[in-house]
Structure formats: structure tokens, C-alpha cells
Amino acid sequence: MPSTTFSHKDWELVCDNTRTCRAAGYNEEDDGPNATILLTRAAGPHRPVKVELQLAEDERQPAPDQLAMSIDGRAVGMARIEPTSSTLTLTDAQMPALLPALLKDGRIAWSGQGTTWTISTAGSNAVLLKMDEFQGRLDTLGVLVPKGSKPESNVLPPLRAPEIEAGPVSQDKNPIKLTPAQTREIKTALRQTVKEGDRELLDAASESAGKLEVRPLAKDKLLASHTCWIAAYNTGEGYWVVNKKPPYSAVPVTTSATDYDDGVITSFQKGRGIADCVATATWTWDGRAFAQTSDKTSGMCRQFTPGGAWDLPTLVTNVRKSR
């Protein structure tokens, strides 16, 4: 499945496996209050661009109810802010003014209650060009950078998100008590699947290195986990599917997980200590193996709300619960 990521200066692009692309731009760092804009466009001919603006949370000054938008000092209308998210969606009338300004270093601003938020255009040209290229829009009438003349009939179509059926898992959530011999044998099986850099804590015997946990997963399978690495503000738990009886024949899932519950392994990693940007992923048991079912980041680390500003996936799937 295709996907791509690209960043340049104050802009970044993330396109997922359905060919939907999301381009996020930010204000210049250390230049005024923080704001970010997101352009989302699905794949296929004649697809519109949705634009959203988000303001960073500020407990001292709640976001205004509406903002006045301007391009190079020229008013282009008002837009209401969603109070629960400090986010607004641009109107159809404002879109024609925004895109040319992004491509020609215009001054894009929103003002309200005496405060002005701006979006940098540094990097926007390169990112929007990459979006057009990924979606097969170059030289077509629907291209963003620069305008083309060919019909959109040859634009790449959207791809369907994979369908994943979640398999039944054991409802016994208690770790299995292992004998010393079982612990040694399972750890040996796990080591054979892990790169040397992720094996240090598996090899260690101290309590601070973590301990092996094994729990029931399916009829003839167990789920083993052990800490693989520790960083300044993240940890990586390794998860493996092993046979219920020897030989254990471990199958690795990931070495960067943070949790497991009811057939789903989750990874939540902070881009820096204050968690203003994160990366998340999930793997879901389908009855035979763990299939990766999501992968996304929240955008650049620009001091927005904890957890980041946006959902920027590279992998999306439709997960169905088994009946």
C-alpha cells in the first residue's frame, strides 16, 4: 500500500494508504501565538481541498468565538471557531484567496480579541507540489502547484482501506506463572528475533530491566512481552506471539509498544517530554497473527495541546469485531 511523508521548513505532508493527503503548516517558531493549518484532500478526480485552522491552547486567554481572516492585509471574511477544539474550517469563499497566498508568500492571518495568528508559507510550495505528485495530479486541471491543462480523468483513484477482522482472544488477562526453565526457553526464543541493539534488557537479569510476562492469547498461542529499550521519556515494550508449548518459535510484532488490551497492541511515543507531538500505532489480532491496523503522528512539535494538533495517518484500516 502506498504512503508518503515529507517535510520542508514550516510545512509537512503525510499521505496514507488510501492516497488521502494531509498537509500541515505552522506559524514561524517563536513568532507570535501558535497556530496551524491543515489541508486535507482525498484521492481521485475533482476532489476538493478541506482547510482547517487550529489555535494552540492558552489558559490565560480562551479562543475567540470567531476570527477575521485576511490575506496581505485584505479582509476575506469571518469564520466561527468550534469552541470545544479551538478549530475552524474555512468557507468555500475563503479558499480561492488562501491557495494563491500559500504559493506566493502571502501574509495569511486571522485576528480576534486583539490577537493575530499567522501561518508561515516557508515550505508550502514544496509540500503542496509533493501532494500533487503523490496523487497523480501534476499537469492536470486539479493541480495545486502550478495549474495544468490536462483533464483529471487520469488522476490516481483512491484506494480502499484494508478490512481487518479481529479474531477472538482469551479473556484471561492474568500473566502465566512460568517455571525458571520456561522463562529461559522463551527468552531464548525471543532473543533470536531481536536486533542486538534491542536485546540488552532482554539479556539483563536486574529488576530495573523489566521482566518477561506471558499471558494467554488464543487456543494454542501465548503473548509474551518484555521491555526492549528505555529512553529519556519513552519506553519500548516488545511483544511476541509464541507457541503454547515448546518449541516456542517466537514471532515478533513490535519492540516499541506501550500497552496491550483485548487483542490490540498499542504504541504511544512522545516526540519530546512535554508530549506536544506524538506517534501512535496499533496491531490487532486477526486469529492468526497481529496485523498492523494504524500508524500516525500528530504533526510537528510546536507546543499545541498535549497529544499534538492533528491526526496524520500513514496507515488506516477498517477493523471489524468477529461475531
PDB file of N, CA, C and O in Angstrom, residues 227-287:
ATOM      1  N   THR A 227      10.311  -5.483  28.256  1.00  0.00           N
ATOM      2  CA  THR A 227      10.880  -4.182  27.903  1.00  0.00           C
ATOM      3  C   THR A 227      12.113  -4.380  27.029  1.00  0.00           C
ATOM      4  O   THR A 227      12.988  -5.190  27.338  1.00  0.00           O
ATOM      5  N   CYS A 228      12.166  -3.633  25.913  1.00  0.00           N
ATOM      6  CA  CYS A 228      13.297  -3.741  24.999  1.00  0.00           C
ATOM      7  C   CYS A 228      14.233  -2.544  25.081  1.00  0.00           C
ATOM      8  O   CYS A 228      15.429  -2.675  24.871  1.00  0.00           O
ATOM      9  N   TRP A 229      13.684  -1.361  25.368  1.00  0.00           N
ATOM     10  CA  TRP A 229      14.549  -0.181  25.467  1.00  0.00           C
ATOM     11  C   TRP A 229      13.896   0.876  26.331  1.00  0.00           C
ATOM     12  O   TRP A 229      12.677   0.902  26.487  1.00  0.00           O
ATOM     13  N   ILE A 230      14.719   1.746  26.902  1.00  0.00           N
ATOM     14  CA  ILE A 230      14.262   2.858  27.731  1.00  0.00           C
ATOM     15  C   ILE A 230      15.002   4.101  27.276  1.00  0.00           C
ATOM     16  O   ILE A 230      16.230   4.105  27.180  1.00  0.00           O
ATOM     17  N   ALA A 231      14.251   5.154  26.970  1.00  0.00           N
ATOM     18  CA  ALA A 231      14.840   6.428  26.564  1.00  0.00           C
ATOM     19  C   ALA A 231      14.448   7.501  27.571  1.00  0.00           C
ATOM     20  O   ALA A 231      13.853   7.212  28.608  1.00  0.00           O
ATOM     21  N   ALA A 232      14.751   8.766  27.246  1.00  0.00           N
ATOM     22  CA  ALA A 232      14.533   9.846  28.206  1.00  0.00           C
ATOM     23  C   ALA A 232      13.080   9.953  28.644  1.00  0.00           C
ATOM     24  O   ALA A 232      12.787  10.138  29.825  1.00  0.00           O
ATOM     25  N   TYR A 233      12.122   9.846  27.719  1.00  0.00           N
ATOM     26  CA  TYR A 233      10.720   9.965  28.078  1.00  0.00           C
ATOM     27  C   TYR A 233       9.843   8.964  27.343  1.00  0.00           C
ATOM     28  O   TYR A 233       8.639   9.147  27.223  1.00  0.00           O
ATOM     29  N   ASN A 234      10.432   7.899  26.828  1.00  0.00           N
ATOM     30  CA  ASN A 234       9.683   6.818  26.184  1.00  0.00           C
ATOM     31  C   ASN A 234      10.278   5.479  26.586  1.00  0.00           C
ATOM     32  O   ASN A 234      11.460   5.380  26.948  1.00  0.00           O
ATOM     33  N   THR A 235       9.462   4.463  26.512  1.00  0.00           N
ATOM     34  CA  THR A 235       9.952   3.100  26.642  1.00  0.00           C
ATOM     35  C   THR A 235       9.379   2.267  25.503  1.00  0.00           C
ATOM     36  O   THR A 235       8.333   2.612  24.943  1.00  0.00           O
ATOM     37  N   GLY A 236      10.061   1.191  25.176  1.00  0.00           N
ATOM     38  CA  GLY A 236       9.586   0.297  24.131  1.00  0.00           C
ATOM     39  C   GLY A 236       9.413  -1.113  24.664  1.00  0.00           C
ATOM     40  O   GLY A 236      10.394  -1.757  25.065  1.00  0.00           O
ATOM     41  N   GLU A 237       8.169  -1.567  24.689  1.00  0.00           N
ATOM     42  CA  GLU A 237       7.886  -2.942  25.085  1.00  0.00           C
ATOM     43  C   GLU A 237       7.858  -3.823  23.842  1.00  0.00           C
ATOM     44  O   GLU A 237       7.219  -3.473  22.841  1.00  0.00           O
ATOM     45  N   GLY A 238       8.548  -4.938  23.916  1.00  0.00           N
ATOM     46  CA  GLY A 238       8.479  -5.905  22.836  1.00  0.00           C
ATOM     47  C   GLY A 238       7.323  -6.868  23.053  1.00  0.00           C
ATOM     48  O   GLY A 238       7.036  -7.260  24.195  1.00  0.00           O
ATOM     49  N   TYR A 239       6.641  -7.235  21.960  1.00  0.00           N
ATOM     50  CA  TYR A 239       5.570  -8.234  22.024  1.00  0.00           C
ATOM     51  C   TYR A 239       5.831  -9.309  20.974  1.00  0.00           C
ATOM     52  O   TYR A 239       6.209  -8.991  19.835  1.00  0.00           O
ATOM     53  N   TRP A 240       5.617 -10.565  21.389  1.00  0.00           N
ATOM     54  CA  TRP A 240       5.826 -11.712  20.509  1.00  0.00           C
ATOM     55  C   TRP A 240       4.675 -12.702  20.680  1.00  0.00           C
ATOM     56  O   TRP A 240       4.138 -12.880  21.778  1.00  0.00           O
ATOM     57  N   VAL A 241       4.311 -13.353  19.610  1.00  0.00           N
ATOM     58  CA  VAL A 241       3.398 -14.492  19.682  1.00  0.00           C
ATOM     59  C   VAL A 241       4.252 -15.754  19.764  1.00  0.00           C
ATOM     60  O   VAL A 241       5.154 -15.956  18.931  1.00  0.00           O
ATOM     61  N   VAL A 242       4.005 -16.569  20.772  1.00  0.00           N
ATOM     62  CA  VAL A 242       4.780 -17.804  20.944  1.00  0.00           C
ATOM     63  C   VAL A 242       3.837 -18.986  21.062  1.00  0.00           C
ATOM     64  O   VAL A 242       2.665 -18.845  21.448  1.00  0.00           O
ATOM     65  N   ASN A 243       4.350 -20.148  20.723  1.00  0.00           N
ATOM     66  CA  ASN A 243       3.558 -21.371  20.873  1.00  0.00           C
ATOM     67  C   ASN A 243       3.270 -21.639  22.349  1.00  0.00           C
ATOM     68  O   ASN A 243       4.060 -21.287  23.229  1.00  0.00           O
ATOM     69  N   LYS A 244       2.142 -22.291  22.597  1.00  0.00           N
ATOM     70  CA  LYS A 244       1.758 -22.571  23.976  1.00  0.00           C
ATOM     71  C   LYS A 244       2.686 -23.587  24.621  1.00  0.00           C
ATOM     72  O   LYS A 244       2.884 -23.576  25.834  1.00  0.00           O
ATOM     73  N   LYS A 245       3.255 -24.458  23.773  1.00  0.00           N
ATOM     74  CA  LYS A 245       4.177 -25.482  24.269  1.00  0.00           C
ATOM     75  C   LYS A 245       5.470 -25.436  23.451  1.00  0.00           C
ATOM     76  O   LYS A 245       5.468 -24.977  22.312  1.00  0.00           O
ATOM     77  N   PRO A 246       6.582 -25.906  24.010  1.00  0.00           N
ATOM     78  CA  PRO A 246       7.839 -25.930  23.256  1.00  0.00           C
ATOM     79  C   PRO A 246       7.685 -26.773  21.992  1.00  0.00           C
ATOM     80  O   PRO A 246       6.899 -27.737  21.985  1.00  0.00           O
ATOM     81  N   PRO A 247       8.422 -26.443  20.913  1.00  0.00           N
ATOM     82  CA  PRO A 247       9.294 -25.263  20.791  1.00  0.00           C
ATOM     83  C   PRO A 247       8.472 -23.987  20.663  1.00  0.00           C
ATOM     84  O   PRO A 247       7.459 -23.963  19.959  1.00  0.00           O
ATOM     85  N   TYR A 248       8.923 -22.902  21.313  1.00  0.00           N
ATOM     86  CA  TYR A 248       8.085 -21.713  21.423  1.00  0.00           C
ATOM     87  C   TYR A 248       8.021 -20.889  20.130  1.00  0.00           C
ATOM     88  O   TYR A 248       7.030 -20.222  19.866  1.00  0.00           O
ATOM     89  N   SER A 249       9.066 -20.922  19.314  1.00  0.00           N
ATOM     90  CA  SER A 249       9.046 -20.314  17.969  1.00  0.00           C
ATOM     91  C   SER A 249       8.416 -18.923  17.978  1.00  0.00           C
ATOM     92  O   SER A 249       7.328 -18.710  17.441  1.00  0.00           O
ATOM     93  N   ALA A 250       9.088 -17.973  18.594  1.00  0.00           N
ATOM     94  CA  ALA A 250       8.545 -16.625  18.767  1.00  0.00           C
ATOM     95  C   ALA A 250       8.411 -15.881  17.446  1.00  0.00           C
ATOM     96  O   ALA A 250       9.313 -15.891  16.609  1.00  0.00           O
ATOM     97  N   VAL A 251       7.277 -15.206  17.262  1.00  0.00           N
ATOM     98  CA  VAL A 251       7.033 -14.328  16.098  1.00  0.00           C
ATOM     99  C   VAL A 251       6.914 -12.903  16.613  1.00  0.00           C
ATOM    100  O   VAL A 251       5.976 -12.584  17.351  1.00  0.00           O
ATOM    101  N   PRO A 252       7.852 -12.006  16.254  1.00  0.00           N
ATOM    102  CA  PRO A 252       7.812 -10.643  16.795  1.00  0.00           C
ATOM    103  C   PRO A 252       6.688  -9.810  16.180  1.00  0.00           C
ATOM    104  O   PRO A 252       6.344  -9.977  15.006  1.00  0.00           O
ATOM    105  N   VAL A 253       6.125  -8.907  16.976  1.00  0.00           N
ATOM    106  CA  VAL A 253       5.129  -7.953  16.493  1.00  0.00           C
ATOM    107  C   VAL A 253       5.748  -6.561  16.423  1.00  0.00           C
ATOM    108  O   VAL A 253       5.763  -5.917  15.385  1.00  0.00           O
ATOM    109  N   THR A 254       6.287  -6.084  17.539  1.00  0.00           N
ATOM    110  CA  THR A 254       6.936  -4.773  17.597  1.00  0.00           C
ATOM    111  C   THR A 254       7.815  -4.720  18.837  1.00  0.00           C
ATOM    112  O   THR A 254       7.587  -5.450  19.804  1.00  0.00           O
ATOM    113  N   THR A 255       8.816  -3.835  18.811  1.00  0.00           N
ATOM    114  CA  THR A 255       9.628  -3.581  20.009  1.00  0.00           C
ATOM    115  C   THR A 255       9.393  -2.158  20.529  1.00  0.00           C
ATOM    116  O   THR A 255      10.167  -1.657  21.330  1.00  0.00           O
ATOM    117  N   SER A 256       8.323  -1.505  20.094  1.00  0.00           N
ATOM    118  CA  SER A 256       8.042  -0.120  20.508  1.00  0.00           C
ATOM    119  C   SER A 256       6.633   0.038  21.054  1.00  0.00           C
ATOM    120  O   SER A 256       6.033   1.109  20.942  1.00  0.00           O
ATOM    121  N   ALA A 257       6.091  -1.005  21.648  1.00  0.00           N
ATOM    122  CA  ALA A 257       4.719  -0.944  22.167  1.00  0.00           C
ATOM    123  C   ALA A 257       4.688  -0.312  23.556  1.00  0.00           C
ATOM    124  O   ALA A 257       5.727  -0.171  24.219  1.00  0.00           O
ATOM    125  N   THR A 258       3.511   0.060  23.991  1.00  0.00           N
ATOM    126  CA  THR A 258       3.325   0.592  25.338  1.00  0.00           C
ATOM    127  C   THR A 258       2.185  -0.090  26.096  1.00  0.00           C
ATOM    128  O   THR A 258       2.073   0.085  27.303  1.00  0.00           O
ATOM    129  N   ASP A 259       1.328  -0.850  25.387  1.00  0.00           N
ATOM    130  CA  ASP A 259       0.196  -1.445  26.094  1.00  0.00           C
ATOM    131  C   ASP A 259      -0.396  -2.579  25.255  1.00  0.00           C
ATOM    132  O   ASP A 259      -0.188  -2.651  24.037  1.00  0.00           O
ATOM    133  N   TYR A 260      -1.146  -3.444  25.933  1.00  0.00           N
ATOM    134  CA  TYR A 260      -1.928  -4.487  25.259  1.00  0.00           C
ATOM    135  C   TYR A 260      -3.259  -4.622  25.982  1.00  0.00           C
ATOM    136  O   TYR A 260      -3.317  -4.615  27.223  1.00  0.00           O
ATOM    137  N   ASP A 261      -4.351  -4.753  25.216  1.00  0.00           N
ATOM    138  CA  ASP A 261      -5.663  -4.988  25.826  1.00  0.00           C
ATOM    139  C   ASP A 261      -6.592  -5.606  24.795  1.00  0.00           C
ATOM    140  O   ASP A 261      -6.761  -5.075  23.685  1.00  0.00           O
ATOM    141  N   ASP A 262      -7.174  -6.736  25.150  1.00  0.00           N
ATOM    142  CA  ASP A 262      -8.257  -7.357  24.387  1.00  0.00           C
ATOM    143  C   ASP A 262      -7.910  -7.514  22.893  1.00  0.00           C
ATOM    144  O   ASP A 262      -8.683  -7.130  22.016  1.00  0.00           O
ATOM    145  N   GLY A 263      -6.748  -8.052  22.611  1.00  0.00           N
ATOM    146  CA  GLY A 263      -6.370  -8.344  21.230  1.00  0.00           C
ATOM    147  C   GLY A 263      -5.727  -7.203  20.481  1.00  0.00           C
ATOM    148  O   GLY A 263      -5.450  -7.337  19.282  1.00  0.00           O
ATOM    149  N   VAL A 264      -5.469  -6.079  21.141  1.00  0.00           N
ATOM    150  CA  VAL A 264      -4.868  -4.922  20.472  1.00  0.00           C
ATOM    151  C   VAL A 264      -3.599  -4.493  21.203  1.00  0.00           C
ATOM    152  O   VAL A 264      -3.629  -4.194  22.398  1.00  0.00           O
ATOM    153  N   ILE A 265      -2.491  -4.447  20.471  1.00  0.00           N
ATOM    154  CA  ILE A 265      -1.226  -3.909  20.969  1.00  0.00           C
ATOM    155  C   ILE A 265      -1.142  -2.454  20.526  1.00  0.00           C
ATOM    156  O   ILE A 265      -1.421  -2.127  19.369  1.00  0.00           O
ATOM    157  N   THR A 266      -0.762  -1.577  21.447  1.00  0.00           N
ATOM    158  CA  THR A 266      -0.725  -0.141  21.175  1.00  0.00           C
ATOM    159  C   THR A 266       0.667   0.408  21.415  1.00  0.00           C
ATOM    160  O   THR A 266       1.358  -0.009  22.348  1.00  0.00           O
ATOM    161  N   SER A 267       1.054   1.357  20.569  1.00  0.00           N
ATOM    162  CA  SER A 267       2.298   2.105  20.769  1.00  0.00           C
ATOM    163  C   SER A 267       1.959   3.580  20.870  1.00  0.00           C
ATOM    164  O   SER A 267       1.225   4.123  20.031  1.00  0.00           O
ATOM    165  N   PHE A 268       2.482   4.244  21.896  1.00  0.00           N
ATOM    166  CA  PHE A 268       2.302   5.685  22.096  1.00  0.00           C
ATOM    167  C   PHE A 268       3.661   6.251  22.469  1.00  0.00           C
ATOM    168  O   PHE A 268       4.160   6.006  23.574  1.00  0.00           O
ATOM    169  N   GLN A 269       4.280   6.995  21.547  1.00  0.00           N
ATOM    170  CA  GLN A 269       5.623   7.523  21.763  1.00  0.00           C
ATOM    171  C   GLN A 269       5.601   9.040  21.621  1.00  0.00           C
ATOM    172  O   GLN A 269       5.077   9.571  20.641  1.00  0.00           O
ATOM    173  N   LYS A 270       6.181   9.726  22.606  1.00  0.00           N
ATOM    174  CA  LYS A 270       6.226  11.185  22.587  1.00  0.00           C
ATOM    175  C   LYS A 270       7.420  11.675  21.770  1.00  0.00           C
ATOM    176  O   LYS A 270       8.512  11.134  21.867  1.00  0.00           O
ATOM    177  N   GLY A 271       7.182  12.749  20.990  1.00  0.00           N
ATOM    178  CA  GLY A 271       8.275  13.351  20.236  1.00  0.00           C
ATOM    179  C   GLY A 271       9.239  14.104  21.123  1.00  0.00           C
ATOM    180  O   GLY A 271      10.412  14.249  20.801  1.00  0.00           O
ATOM    181  N   ARG A 272       8.740  14.619  22.241  1.00  0.00           N
ATOM    182  CA  ARG A 272       9.583  15.214  23.278  1.00  0.00           C
ATOM    183  C   ARG A 272       8.813  15.191  24.586  1.00  0.00           C
ATOM    184  O   ARG A 272       7.623  14.861  24.612  1.00  0.00           O
ATOM    185  N   GLY A 273       9.483  15.557  25.683  1.00  0.00           N
ATOM    186  CA  GLY A 273       8.948  15.311  27.008  1.00  0.00           C
ATOM    187  C   GLY A 273       7.600  15.923  27.285  1.00  0.00           C
ATOM    188  O   GLY A 273       6.795  15.344  28.022  1.00  0.00           O
ATOM    189  N   ILE A 274       7.298  17.113  26.733  1.00  0.00           N
ATOM    190  CA  ILE A 274       6.024  17.766  27.033  1.00  0.00           C
ATOM    191  C   ILE A 274       4.868  17.194  26.226  1.00  0.00           C
ATOM    192  O   ILE A 274       3.729  17.631  26.368  1.00  0.00           O
ATOM    193  N   ALA A 275       5.142  16.224  25.366  1.00  0.00           N
ATOM    194  CA  ALA A 275       4.103  15.487  24.610  1.00  0.00           C
ATOM    195  C   ALA A 275       3.262  16.395  23.732  1.00  0.00           C
ATOM    196  O   ALA A 275       2.069  16.162  23.542  1.00  0.00           O
ATOM    197  N   ASP A 276       3.875  17.445  23.168  1.00  0.00           N
ATOM    198  CA  ASP A 276       3.133  18.279  22.224  1.00  0.00           C
ATOM    199  C   ASP A 276       3.169  17.700  20.821  1.00  0.00           C
ATOM    200  O   ASP A 276       2.626  18.289  19.883  1.00  0.00           O
ATOM    201  N   CYS A 277       3.786  16.552  20.671  1.00  0.00           N
ATOM    202  CA  CYS A 277       3.731  15.794  19.416  1.00  0.00           C
ATOM    203  C   CYS A 277       3.944  14.328  19.769  1.00  0.00           C
ATOM    204  O   CYS A 277       4.755  14.001  20.632  1.00  0.00           O
ATOM    205  N   VAL A 278       3.187  13.442  19.121  1.00  0.00           N
ATOM    206  CA  VAL A 278       3.252  12.020  19.451  1.00  0.00           C
ATOM    207  C   VAL A 278       3.147  11.188  18.178  1.00  0.00           C
ATOM    208  O   VAL A 278       2.686  11.661  17.138  1.00  0.00           O
ATOM    209  N   ALA A 279       3.587   9.950  18.289  1.00  0.00           N
ATOM    210  CA  ALA A 279       3.400   8.959  17.237  1.00  0.00           C
ATOM    211  C   ALA A 279       2.691   7.764  17.858  1.00  0.00           C
ATOM    212  O   ALA A 279       3.053   7.310  18.951  1.00  0.00           O
ATOM    213  N   THR A 280       1.656   7.254  17.184  1.00  0.00           N
ATOM    214  CA  THR A 280       0.904   6.123  17.709  1.00  0.00           C
ATOM    215  C   THR A 280       0.730   5.056  16.630  1.00  0.00           C
ATOM    216  O   THR A 280       0.760   5.352  15.437  1.00  0.00           O
ATOM    217  N   ALA A 281       0.537   3.825  17.078  1.00  0.00           N
ATOM    218  CA  ALA A 281       0.301   2.717  16.157  1.00  0.00           C
ATOM    219  C   ALA A 281      -0.461   1.629  16.904  1.00  0.00           C
ATOM    220  O   ALA A 281      -0.418   1.551  18.138  1.00  0.00           O
ATOM    221  N   THR A 282      -1.167   0.779  16.161  1.00  0.00           N
ATOM    222  CA  THR A 282      -1.868  -0.354  16.751  1.00  0.00           C
ATOM    223  C   THR A 282      -1.672  -1.597  15.888  1.00  0.00           C
ATOM    224  O   THR A 282      -1.479  -1.497  14.668  1.00  0.00           O
ATOM    225  N   TRP A 283      -1.730  -2.750  16.547  1.00  0.00           N
ATOM    226  CA  TRP A 283      -1.702  -4.055  15.884  1.00  0.00           C
ATOM    227  C   TRP A 283      -2.846  -4.880  16.467  1.00  0.00           C
ATOM    228  O   TRP A 283      -3.014  -4.950  17.692  1.00  0.00           O
ATOM    229  N   THR A 284      -3.643  -5.507  15.636  1.00  0.00           N
ATOM    230  CA  THR A 284      -4.843  -6.220  16.073  1.00  0.00           C
ATOM    231  C   THR A 284      -4.731  -7.702  15.720  1.00  0.00           C
ATOM    232  O   THR A 284      -4.378  -8.057  14.588  1.00  0.00           O
ATOM    233  N   TRP A 285      -5.057  -8.543  16.677  1.00  0.00           N
ATOM    234  CA  TRP A 285      -5.026  -9.992  16.471  1.00  0.00           C
ATOM    235  C   TRP A 285      -6.177 -10.388  15.547  1.00  0.00           C
ATOM    236  O   TRP A 285      -7.335 -10.078  15.804  1.00  0.00           O
ATOM    237  N   ASP A 286      -5.847 -11.080  14.436  1.00  0.00           N
ATOM    238  CA  ASP A 286      -6.883 -11.468  13.471  1.00  0.00           C
ATOM    239  C   ASP A 286      -7.185 -12.963  13.503  1.00  0.00           C
ATOM    240  O   ASP A 286      -7.866 -13.486  12.613  1.00  0.00           O
ATOM    241  N   GLY A 287      -6.711 -13.624  14.527  1.00  0.00           N
ATOM    242  CA  GLY A 287      -6.929 -15.072  14.661  1.00  0.00           C
ATOM    243  C   GLY A 287      -5.742 -15.896  14.231  1.00  0.00           C
ATOM    244  O   GLY A 287      -5.625 -17.071  14.606  1.00  0.00           O
TER     245      GLY A 287
END
